[in-house]
Short mmCIF file of C-alpha atoms in Angstrom, two decimals:
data_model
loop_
_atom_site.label_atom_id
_atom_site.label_comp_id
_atom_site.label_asym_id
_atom_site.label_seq_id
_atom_site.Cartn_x
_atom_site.Cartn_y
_atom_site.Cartn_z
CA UNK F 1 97.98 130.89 110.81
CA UNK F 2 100.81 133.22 111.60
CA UNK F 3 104.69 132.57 111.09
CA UNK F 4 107.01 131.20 113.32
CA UNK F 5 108.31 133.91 115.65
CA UNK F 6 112.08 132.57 114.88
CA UNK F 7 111.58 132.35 111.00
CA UNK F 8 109.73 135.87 111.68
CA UNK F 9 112.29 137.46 113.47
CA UNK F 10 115.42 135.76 111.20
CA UNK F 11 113.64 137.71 107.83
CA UNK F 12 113.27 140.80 109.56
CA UNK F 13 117.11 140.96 110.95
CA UNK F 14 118.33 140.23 107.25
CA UNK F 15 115.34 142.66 106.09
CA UNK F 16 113.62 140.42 103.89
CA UNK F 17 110.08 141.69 102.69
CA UNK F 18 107.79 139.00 103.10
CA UNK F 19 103.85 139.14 102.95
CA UNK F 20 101.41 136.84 105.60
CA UNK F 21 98.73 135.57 103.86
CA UNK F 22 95.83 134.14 106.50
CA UNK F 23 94.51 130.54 105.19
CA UNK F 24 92.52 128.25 106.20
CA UNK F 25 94.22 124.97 107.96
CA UNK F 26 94.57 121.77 105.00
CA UNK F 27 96.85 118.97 105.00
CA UNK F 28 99.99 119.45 102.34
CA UNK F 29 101.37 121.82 100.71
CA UNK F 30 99.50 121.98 97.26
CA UNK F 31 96.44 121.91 99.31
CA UNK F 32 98.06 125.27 101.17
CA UNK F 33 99.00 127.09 97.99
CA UNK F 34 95.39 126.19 96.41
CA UNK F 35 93.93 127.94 99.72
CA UNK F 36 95.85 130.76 100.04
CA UNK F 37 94.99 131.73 96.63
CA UNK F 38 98.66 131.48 95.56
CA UNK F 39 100.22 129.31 92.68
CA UNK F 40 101.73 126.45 94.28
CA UNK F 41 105.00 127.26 92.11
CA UNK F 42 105.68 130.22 94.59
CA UNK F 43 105.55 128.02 97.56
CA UNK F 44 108.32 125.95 99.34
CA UNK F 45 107.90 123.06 101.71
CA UNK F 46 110.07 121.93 104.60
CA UNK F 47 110.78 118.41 105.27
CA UNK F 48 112.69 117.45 108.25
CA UNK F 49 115.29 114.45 107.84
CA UNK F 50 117.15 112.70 110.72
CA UNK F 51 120.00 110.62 109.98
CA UNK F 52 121.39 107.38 112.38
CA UNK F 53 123.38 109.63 114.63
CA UNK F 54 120.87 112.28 115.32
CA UNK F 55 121.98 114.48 112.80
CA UNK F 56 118.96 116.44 111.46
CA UNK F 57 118.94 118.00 107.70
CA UNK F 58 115.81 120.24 106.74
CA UNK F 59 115.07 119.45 102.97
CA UNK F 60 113.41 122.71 101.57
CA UNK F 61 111.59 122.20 98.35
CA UNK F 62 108.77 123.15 95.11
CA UNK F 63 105.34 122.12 96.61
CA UNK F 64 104.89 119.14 94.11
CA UNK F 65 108.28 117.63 94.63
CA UNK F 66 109.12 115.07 96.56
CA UNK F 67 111.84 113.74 98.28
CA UNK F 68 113.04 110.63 97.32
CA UNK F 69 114.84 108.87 100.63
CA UNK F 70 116.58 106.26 98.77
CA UNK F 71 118.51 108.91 96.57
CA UNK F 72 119.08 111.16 99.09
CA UNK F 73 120.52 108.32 101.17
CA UNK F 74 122.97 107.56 98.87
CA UNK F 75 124.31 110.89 98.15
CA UNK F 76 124.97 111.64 101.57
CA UNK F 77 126.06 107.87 102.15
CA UNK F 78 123.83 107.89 105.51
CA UNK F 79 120.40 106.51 107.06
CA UNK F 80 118.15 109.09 106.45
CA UNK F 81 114.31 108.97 108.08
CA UNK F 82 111.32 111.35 108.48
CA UNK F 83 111.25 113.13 111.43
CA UNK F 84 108.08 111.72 113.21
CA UNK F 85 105.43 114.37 113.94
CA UNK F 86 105.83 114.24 117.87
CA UNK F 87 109.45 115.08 117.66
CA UNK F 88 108.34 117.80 114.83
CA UNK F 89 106.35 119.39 118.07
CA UNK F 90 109.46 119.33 119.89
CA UNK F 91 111.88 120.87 117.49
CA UNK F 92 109.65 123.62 116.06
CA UNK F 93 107.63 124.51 119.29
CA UNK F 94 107.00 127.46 117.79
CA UNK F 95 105.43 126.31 114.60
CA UNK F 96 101.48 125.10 114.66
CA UNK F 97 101.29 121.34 114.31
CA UNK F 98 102.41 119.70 110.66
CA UNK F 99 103.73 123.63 109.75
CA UNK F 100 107.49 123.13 109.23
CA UNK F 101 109.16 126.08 108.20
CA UNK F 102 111.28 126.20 104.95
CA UNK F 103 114.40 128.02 107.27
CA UNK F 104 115.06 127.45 110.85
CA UNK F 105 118.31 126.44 112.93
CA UNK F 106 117.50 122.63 114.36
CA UNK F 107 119.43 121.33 117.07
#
């Protein structure tokens, strides 16, 4: 599994060093880290957010946290919901299936 082209291209214009490591596919993030032979401290995940007007936020965060809806809701006083995989597709059509990436512009 490679990187997204645009998170690819974004590190390389502000010359970040960054390492591909090739994995096989598994479902979540731990599962990814415990894979790719890496400790799942040095990993981030992306989770996408939308809120009642459309607005999207991209939650980056430590493999084993989670994000917890009713919290975030509250801080930002709006309606916050998962981004449904199908729209996922759409948004990061660069990205393989269920691989959000932890920093990309969303519309």
């Amino acid at each position: 599994m490679g990187v997204a082209a645009t998170v690819e291209k974004y590190l390389k214009a502000k010359q970040v060093e960054f390492t591909l490591l090739e994995h096989e596919y598994c479902e979540g993030s731990y599962n990814t880290a415990r894979v790719a032979k890496i400790d799942d401290h040095c990993l981030a995940k992306g989770v996408l957010l939308r809120d009642e007007d459309f607005h999207y936020t991209l939650c980056v965060l430590p493999t084993r946290n989670k994000i917890l809806r009713h919290t975030l809701n509250q801080i930002f006083d709006r309606h916050m919901e998962l981004v449904e995989e199908e729209e996922l597709a759409e948004i990061f059509k660069d990205c393989v299936e269920g691989a959000i990436p932890a920093s990309q512009q969303t519309p």
